[in-house]
Coordinates of N, CA and C and ligand atoms in Angstrom, one line a residue:
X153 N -10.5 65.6 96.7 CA -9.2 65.2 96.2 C -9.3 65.0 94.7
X154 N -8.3 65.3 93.9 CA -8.2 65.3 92.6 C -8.6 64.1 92.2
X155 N -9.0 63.1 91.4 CA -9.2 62.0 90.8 C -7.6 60.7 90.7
X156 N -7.2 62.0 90.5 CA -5.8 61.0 89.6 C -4.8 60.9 90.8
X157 N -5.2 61.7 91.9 CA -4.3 61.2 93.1 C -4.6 60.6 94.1
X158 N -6.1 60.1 93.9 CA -6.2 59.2 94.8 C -5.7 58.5 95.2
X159 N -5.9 57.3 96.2 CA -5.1 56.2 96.7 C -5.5 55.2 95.8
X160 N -4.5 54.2 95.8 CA -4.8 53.1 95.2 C -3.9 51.7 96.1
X161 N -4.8 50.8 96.2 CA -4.4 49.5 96.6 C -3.8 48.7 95.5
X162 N -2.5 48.6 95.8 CA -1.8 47.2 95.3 C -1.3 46.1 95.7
X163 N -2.1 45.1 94.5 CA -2.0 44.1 95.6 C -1.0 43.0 94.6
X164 N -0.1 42.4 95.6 CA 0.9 41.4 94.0 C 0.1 40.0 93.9
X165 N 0.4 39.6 93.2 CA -0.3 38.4 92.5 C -0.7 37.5 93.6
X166 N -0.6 37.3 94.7 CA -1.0 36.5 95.9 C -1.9 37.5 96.1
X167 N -2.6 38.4 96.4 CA -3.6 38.9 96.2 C -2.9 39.7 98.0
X168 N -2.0 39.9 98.0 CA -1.2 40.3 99.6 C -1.1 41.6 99.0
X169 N -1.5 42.9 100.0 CA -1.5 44.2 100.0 C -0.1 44.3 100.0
X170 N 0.7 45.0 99.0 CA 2.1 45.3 99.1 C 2.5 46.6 98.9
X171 N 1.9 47.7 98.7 CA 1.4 49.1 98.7 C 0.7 49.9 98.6
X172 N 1.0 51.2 98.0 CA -0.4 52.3 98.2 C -0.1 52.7 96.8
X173 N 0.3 53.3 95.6 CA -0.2 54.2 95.0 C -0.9 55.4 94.4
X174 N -0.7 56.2 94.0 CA -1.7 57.3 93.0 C -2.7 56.3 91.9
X175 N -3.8 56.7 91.8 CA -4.6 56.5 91.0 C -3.9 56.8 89.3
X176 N -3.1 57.5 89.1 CA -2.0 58.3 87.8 C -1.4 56.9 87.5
X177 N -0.6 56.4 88.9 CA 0.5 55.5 88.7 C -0.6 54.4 88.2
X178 N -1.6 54.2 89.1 CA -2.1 52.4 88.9 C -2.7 52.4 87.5
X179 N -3.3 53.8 87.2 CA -3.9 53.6 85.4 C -2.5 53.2 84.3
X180 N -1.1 54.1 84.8 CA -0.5 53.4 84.2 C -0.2 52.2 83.8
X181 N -0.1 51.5 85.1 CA 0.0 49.9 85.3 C -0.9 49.2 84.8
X182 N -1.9 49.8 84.5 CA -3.0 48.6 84.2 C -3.0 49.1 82.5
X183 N -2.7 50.5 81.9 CA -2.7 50.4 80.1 C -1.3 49.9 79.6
X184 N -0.4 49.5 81.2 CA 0.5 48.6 80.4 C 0.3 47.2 80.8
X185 N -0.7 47.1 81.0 CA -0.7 45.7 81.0 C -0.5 44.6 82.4
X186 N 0.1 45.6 83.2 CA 0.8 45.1 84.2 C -0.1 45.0 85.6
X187 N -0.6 45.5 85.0 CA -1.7 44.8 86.1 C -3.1 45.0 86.2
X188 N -4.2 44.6 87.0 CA -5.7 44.4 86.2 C -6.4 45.2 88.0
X189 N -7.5 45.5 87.0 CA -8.2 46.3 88.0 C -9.3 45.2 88.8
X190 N -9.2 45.6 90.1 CA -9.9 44.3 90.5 C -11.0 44.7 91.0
X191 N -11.2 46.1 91.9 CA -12.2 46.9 92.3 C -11.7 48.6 91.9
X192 N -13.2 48.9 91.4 CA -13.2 50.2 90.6 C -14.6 51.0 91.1
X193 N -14.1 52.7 91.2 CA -15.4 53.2 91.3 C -16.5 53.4 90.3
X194 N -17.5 53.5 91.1 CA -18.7 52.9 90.2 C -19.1 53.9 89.3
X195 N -18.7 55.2 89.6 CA -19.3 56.4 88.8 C -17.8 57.5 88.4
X196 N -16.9 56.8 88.9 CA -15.9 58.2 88.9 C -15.2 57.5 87.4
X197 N -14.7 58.1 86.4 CA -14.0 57.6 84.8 C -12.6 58.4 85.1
X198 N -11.6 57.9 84.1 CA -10.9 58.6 83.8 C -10.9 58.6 82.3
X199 N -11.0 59.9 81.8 CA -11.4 59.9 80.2 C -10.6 60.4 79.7
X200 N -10.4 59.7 78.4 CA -9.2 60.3 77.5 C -10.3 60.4 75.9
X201 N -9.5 61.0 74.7 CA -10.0 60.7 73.5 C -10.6 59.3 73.2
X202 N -9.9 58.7 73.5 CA -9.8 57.5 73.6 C -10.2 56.0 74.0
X203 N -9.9 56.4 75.6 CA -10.4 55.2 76.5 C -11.6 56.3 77.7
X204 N -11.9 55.0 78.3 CA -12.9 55.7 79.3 C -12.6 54.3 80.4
X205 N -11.6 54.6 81.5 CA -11.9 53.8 82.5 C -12.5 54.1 83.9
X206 N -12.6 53.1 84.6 CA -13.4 53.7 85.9 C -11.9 54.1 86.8
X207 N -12.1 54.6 87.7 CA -11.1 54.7 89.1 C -10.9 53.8 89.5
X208 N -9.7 53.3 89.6 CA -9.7 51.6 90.5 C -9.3 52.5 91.5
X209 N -9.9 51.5 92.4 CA -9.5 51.4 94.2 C -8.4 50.2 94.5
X210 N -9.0 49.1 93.7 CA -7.8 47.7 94.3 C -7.1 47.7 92.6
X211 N -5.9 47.6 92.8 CA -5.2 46.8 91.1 C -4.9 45.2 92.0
X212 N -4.5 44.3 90.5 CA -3.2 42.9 90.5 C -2.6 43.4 90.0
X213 N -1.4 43.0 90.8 CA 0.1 42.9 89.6 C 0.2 41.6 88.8
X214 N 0.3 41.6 87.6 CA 0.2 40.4 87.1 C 1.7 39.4 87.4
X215 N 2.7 40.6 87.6 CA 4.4 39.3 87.1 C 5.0 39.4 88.7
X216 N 4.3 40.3 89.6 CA 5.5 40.6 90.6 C 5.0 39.4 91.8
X217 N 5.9 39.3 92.7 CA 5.5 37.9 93.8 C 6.1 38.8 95.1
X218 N 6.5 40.2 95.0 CA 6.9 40.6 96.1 C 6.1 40.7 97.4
X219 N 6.9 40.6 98.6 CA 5.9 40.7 99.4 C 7.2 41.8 100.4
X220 N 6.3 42.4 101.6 CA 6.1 43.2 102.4 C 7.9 42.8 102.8
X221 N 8.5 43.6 103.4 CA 10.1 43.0 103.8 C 9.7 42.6 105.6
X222 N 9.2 43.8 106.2 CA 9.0 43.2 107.7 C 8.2 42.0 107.8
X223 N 8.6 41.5 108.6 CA 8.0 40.2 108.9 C 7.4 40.1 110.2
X224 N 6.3 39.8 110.6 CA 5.5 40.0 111.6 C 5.9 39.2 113.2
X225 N 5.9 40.1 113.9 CA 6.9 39.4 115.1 C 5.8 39.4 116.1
X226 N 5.5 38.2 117.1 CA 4.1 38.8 118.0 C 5.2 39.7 118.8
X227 N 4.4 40.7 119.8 CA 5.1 41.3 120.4 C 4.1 42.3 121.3
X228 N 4.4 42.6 122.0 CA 3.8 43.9 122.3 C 3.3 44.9 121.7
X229 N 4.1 45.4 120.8 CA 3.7 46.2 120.1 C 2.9 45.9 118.4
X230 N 3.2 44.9 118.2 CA 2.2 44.3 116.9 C 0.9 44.0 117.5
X231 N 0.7 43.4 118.8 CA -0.3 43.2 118.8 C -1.4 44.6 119.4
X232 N -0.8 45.4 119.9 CA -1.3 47.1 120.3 C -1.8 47.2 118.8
X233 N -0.2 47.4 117.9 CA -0.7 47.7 116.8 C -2.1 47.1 115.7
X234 N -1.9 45.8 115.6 CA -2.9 45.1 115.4 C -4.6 45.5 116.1
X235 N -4.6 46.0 117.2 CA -5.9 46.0 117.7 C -6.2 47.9 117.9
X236 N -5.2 48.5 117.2 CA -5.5 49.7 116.8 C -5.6 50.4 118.5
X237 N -4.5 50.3 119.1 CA -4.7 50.6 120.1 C -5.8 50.9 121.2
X238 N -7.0 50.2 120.5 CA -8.0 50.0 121.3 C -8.0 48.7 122.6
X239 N -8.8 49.1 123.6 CA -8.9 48.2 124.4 C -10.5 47.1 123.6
X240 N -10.2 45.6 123.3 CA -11.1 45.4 122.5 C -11.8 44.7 123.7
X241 N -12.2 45.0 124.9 CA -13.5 44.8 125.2 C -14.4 46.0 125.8
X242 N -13.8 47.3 126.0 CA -14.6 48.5 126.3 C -14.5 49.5 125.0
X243 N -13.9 48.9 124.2 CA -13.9 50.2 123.2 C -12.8 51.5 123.2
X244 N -12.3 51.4 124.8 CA -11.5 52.6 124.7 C -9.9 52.6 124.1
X245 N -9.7 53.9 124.2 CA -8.7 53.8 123.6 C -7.5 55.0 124.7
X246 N -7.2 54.6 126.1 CA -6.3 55.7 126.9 C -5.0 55.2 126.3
X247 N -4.0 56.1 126.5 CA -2.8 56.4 126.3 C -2.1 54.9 126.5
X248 N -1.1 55.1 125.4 CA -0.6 53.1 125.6 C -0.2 52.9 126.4
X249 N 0.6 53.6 127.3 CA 1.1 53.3 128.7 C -0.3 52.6 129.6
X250 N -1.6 52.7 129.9 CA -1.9 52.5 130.1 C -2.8 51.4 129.2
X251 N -2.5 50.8 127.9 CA -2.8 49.3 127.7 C -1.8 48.2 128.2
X252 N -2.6 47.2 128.3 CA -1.8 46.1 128.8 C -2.3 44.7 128.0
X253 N -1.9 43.7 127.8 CA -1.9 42.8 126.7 C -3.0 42.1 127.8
X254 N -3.7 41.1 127.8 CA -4.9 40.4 127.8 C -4.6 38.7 127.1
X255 N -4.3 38.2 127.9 CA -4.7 36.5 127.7 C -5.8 36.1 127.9
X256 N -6.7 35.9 126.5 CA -8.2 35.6 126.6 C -8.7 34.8 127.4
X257 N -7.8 33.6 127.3 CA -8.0 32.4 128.5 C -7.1 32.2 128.9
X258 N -7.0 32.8 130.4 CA -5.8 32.9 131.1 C -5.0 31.7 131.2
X259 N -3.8 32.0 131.9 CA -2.4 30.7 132.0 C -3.6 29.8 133.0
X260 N -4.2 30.6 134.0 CA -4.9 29.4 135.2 C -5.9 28.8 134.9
X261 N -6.3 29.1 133.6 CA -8.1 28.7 133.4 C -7.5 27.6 131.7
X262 N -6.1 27.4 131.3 CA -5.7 27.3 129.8 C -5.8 25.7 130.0
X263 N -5.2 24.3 131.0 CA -5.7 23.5 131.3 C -6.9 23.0 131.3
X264 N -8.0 23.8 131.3 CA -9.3 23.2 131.8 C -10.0 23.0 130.3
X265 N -9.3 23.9 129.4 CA -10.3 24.1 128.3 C -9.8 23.3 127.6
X266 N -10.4 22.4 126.5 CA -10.0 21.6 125.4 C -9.4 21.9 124.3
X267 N -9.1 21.1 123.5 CA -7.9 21.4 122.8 C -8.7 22.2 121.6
X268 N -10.2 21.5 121.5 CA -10.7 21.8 120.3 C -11.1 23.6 120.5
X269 N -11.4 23.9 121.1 CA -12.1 25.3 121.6 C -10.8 25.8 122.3
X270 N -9.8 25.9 122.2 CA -8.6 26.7 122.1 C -7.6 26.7 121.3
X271 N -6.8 28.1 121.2 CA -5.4 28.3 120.3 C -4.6 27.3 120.1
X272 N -3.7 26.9 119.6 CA -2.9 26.0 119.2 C -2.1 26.5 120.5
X273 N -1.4 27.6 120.8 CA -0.4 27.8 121.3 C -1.1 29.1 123.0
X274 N -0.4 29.2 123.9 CA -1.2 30.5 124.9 C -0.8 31.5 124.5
X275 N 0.6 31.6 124.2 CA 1.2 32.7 123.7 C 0.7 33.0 122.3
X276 N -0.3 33.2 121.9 CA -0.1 33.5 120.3 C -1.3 34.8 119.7
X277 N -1.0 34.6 118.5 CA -2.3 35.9 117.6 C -3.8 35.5 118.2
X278 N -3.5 34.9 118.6 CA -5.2 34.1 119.0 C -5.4 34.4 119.8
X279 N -4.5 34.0 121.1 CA -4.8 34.3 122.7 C -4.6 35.7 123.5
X280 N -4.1 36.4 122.5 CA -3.2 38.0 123.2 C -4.3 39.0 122.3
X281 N -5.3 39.6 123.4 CA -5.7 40.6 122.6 C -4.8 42.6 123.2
X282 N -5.6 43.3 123.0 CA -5.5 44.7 123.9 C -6.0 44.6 124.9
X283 N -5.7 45.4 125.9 CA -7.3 45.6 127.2 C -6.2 46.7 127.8
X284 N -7.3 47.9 128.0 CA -7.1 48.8 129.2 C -6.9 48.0 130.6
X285 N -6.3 48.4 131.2 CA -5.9 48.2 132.8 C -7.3 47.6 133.1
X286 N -8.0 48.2 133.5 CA -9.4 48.5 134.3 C -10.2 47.1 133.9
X287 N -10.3 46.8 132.0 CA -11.2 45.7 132.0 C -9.7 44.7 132.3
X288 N -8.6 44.6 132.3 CA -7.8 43.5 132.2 C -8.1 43.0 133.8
X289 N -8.3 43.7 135.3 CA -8.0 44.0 136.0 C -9.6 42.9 136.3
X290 N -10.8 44.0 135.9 CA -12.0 43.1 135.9 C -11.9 41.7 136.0
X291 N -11.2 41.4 134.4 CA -11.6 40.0 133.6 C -10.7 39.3 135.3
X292 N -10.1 39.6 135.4 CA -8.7 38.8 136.2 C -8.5 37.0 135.6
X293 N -9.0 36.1 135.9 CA -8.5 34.9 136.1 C -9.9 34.2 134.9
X294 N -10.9 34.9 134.9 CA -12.3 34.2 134.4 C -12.5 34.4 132.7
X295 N -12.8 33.4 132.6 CA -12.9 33.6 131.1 C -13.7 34.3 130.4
X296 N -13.8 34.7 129.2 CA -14.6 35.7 128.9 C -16.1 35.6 128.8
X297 N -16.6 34.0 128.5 CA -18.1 33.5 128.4 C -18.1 33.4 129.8
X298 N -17.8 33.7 130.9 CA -18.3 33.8 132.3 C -18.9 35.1 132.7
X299 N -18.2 36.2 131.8 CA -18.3 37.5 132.2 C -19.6 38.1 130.9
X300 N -19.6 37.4 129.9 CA -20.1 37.7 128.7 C -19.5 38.5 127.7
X301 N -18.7 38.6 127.9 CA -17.7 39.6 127.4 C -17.0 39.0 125.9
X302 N -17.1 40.0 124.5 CA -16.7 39.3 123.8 C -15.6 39.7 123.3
X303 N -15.0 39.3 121.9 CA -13.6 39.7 122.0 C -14.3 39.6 120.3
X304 N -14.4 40.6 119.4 CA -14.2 40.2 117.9 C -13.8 39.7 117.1
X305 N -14.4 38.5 116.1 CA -13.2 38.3 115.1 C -11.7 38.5 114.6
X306 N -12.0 39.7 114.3 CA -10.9 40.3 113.7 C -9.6 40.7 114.3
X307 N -10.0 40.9 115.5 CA -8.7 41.1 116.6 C -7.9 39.7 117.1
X308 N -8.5 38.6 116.9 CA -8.0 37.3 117.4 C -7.2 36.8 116.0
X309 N -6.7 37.5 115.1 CA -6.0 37.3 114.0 C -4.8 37.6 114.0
X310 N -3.6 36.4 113.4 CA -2.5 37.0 112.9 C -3.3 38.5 111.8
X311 N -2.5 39.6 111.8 CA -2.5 40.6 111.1 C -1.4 40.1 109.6
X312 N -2.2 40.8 108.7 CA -1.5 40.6 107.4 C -0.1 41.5 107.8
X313 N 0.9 41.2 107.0 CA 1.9 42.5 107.0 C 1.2 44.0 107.1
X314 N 0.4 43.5 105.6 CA -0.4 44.9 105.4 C -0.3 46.0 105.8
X315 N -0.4 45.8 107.5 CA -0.7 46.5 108.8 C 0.5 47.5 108.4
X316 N 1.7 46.9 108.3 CA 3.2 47.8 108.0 C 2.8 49.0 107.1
X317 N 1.5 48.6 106.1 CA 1.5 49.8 104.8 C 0.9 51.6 105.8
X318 N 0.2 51.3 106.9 CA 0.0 52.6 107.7 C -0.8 53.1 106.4
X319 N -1.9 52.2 106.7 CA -3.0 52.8 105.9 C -3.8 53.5 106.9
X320 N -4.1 54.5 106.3 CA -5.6 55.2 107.4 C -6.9 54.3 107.3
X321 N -7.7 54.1 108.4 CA -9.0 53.6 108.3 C -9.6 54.2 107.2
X322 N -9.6 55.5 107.0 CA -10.9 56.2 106.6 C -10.6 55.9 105.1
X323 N -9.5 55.9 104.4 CA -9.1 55.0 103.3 C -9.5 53.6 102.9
X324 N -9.6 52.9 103.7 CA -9.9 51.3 103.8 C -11.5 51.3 103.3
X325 N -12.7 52.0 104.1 CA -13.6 52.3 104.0 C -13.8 53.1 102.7
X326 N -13.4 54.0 102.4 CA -14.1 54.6 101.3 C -13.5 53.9 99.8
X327 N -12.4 53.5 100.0 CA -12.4 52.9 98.9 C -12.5 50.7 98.8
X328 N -13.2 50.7 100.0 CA -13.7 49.8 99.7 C -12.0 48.2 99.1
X329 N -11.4 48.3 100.7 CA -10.0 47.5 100.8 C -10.2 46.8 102.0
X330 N -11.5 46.7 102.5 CA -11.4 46.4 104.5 C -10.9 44.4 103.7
X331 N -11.3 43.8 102.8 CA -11.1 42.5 103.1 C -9.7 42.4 103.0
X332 N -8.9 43.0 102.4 CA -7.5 43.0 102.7 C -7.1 43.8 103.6
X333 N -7.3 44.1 104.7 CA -7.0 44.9 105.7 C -7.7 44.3 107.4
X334 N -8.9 44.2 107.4 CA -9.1 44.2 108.7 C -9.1 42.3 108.5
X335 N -9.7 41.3 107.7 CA -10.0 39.7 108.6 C -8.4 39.5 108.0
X336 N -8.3 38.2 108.4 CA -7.3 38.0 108.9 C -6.8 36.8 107.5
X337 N -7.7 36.2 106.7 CA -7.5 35.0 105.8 C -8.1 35.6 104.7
Ligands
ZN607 ZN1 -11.3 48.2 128.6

């Protein structure tokens, strides 16, 4: 890919992902001032007579406070979406008709556990992960340290908006944006 069209993460002054840009556009932004490079490639420049910068991957906006307009609803489908359609305790990923949402610690087992080692809420970003039929069907009623079964960090998170920007993985990764993208704080 050309240099100058790469992707570019922008992030507004809360350091909250609020789009994508061209690499063209964010050099603009940052020789006007307007915003500062926060992660850059280590070997790629953009050279003029003049200047010599690296490729940013992340910019700041220095003046803007905007944030994302959708607002994150739990739901069915945020949390599918949030867990990348994967079932997060086998890995798989069948057709979403057949995922089905997963209460880590079920409604029958949510009593027994203490307040300290559980969600604030049963319904919530905490307690709702993905699961295919088959492991939801397994787990049934038992909690997951019964079965050994673990459930990742990252998926037990409210999702940033971010999520809305429909970033590709392979993006996140190469240019080096997973901490605004995959944890959750
Ligand atoms: Zn599964």
């Amino acid at each position: 890919m050309d240099k100058l069209s790469q992707p570019v993460l922008i992030l507004n002054s809360s350091f909250v992902p609020i789009s994508i840009r061209s690499v063209k556009d964010a050099v603009c932004m940052v020789l006007l001032e307007k915003a500062q490079i926060i992660k850059s490639s280590l070997n790629e420049f953009i050279r003029s007579e003049k200047l010599s910068i690296p490729v940013p991957h992340i910019i700041l906006l220095s003046n803007y406070y905007l944030v994302p307009k959708k607002s994150l609803k739990l739901n069915r489908n945020s949390i599918l979406e949030r867990d990348n359609y994967l079932c997060v305790y086998c890995g798989k990923k069948p057709s979403p008709s057949k995922l089905t949402l997963d209460h880590i610690i079920p409604k029958s087992r949510w009593s027994e556990i203490s307040n300290d080692k559980k969600p604030k809420d049963f319904n919530s970003w905490e307690n709702l992960v993905t699961a295919c039929k088959e492991c939801n069907t397994k787990k049934g009623n038992k909690l997951i340290s019964e079965i050994k079964w673990k459930v990742p960090d990252s998926f037990k998170l409210k999702p940033k908006s971010s999520i809305f920007l429909n970033v590709n993985n392979s993006s996140i990764e190469k240019y080096g944006w997973e901490e605004y993208f995959s944890k959750g704080k």
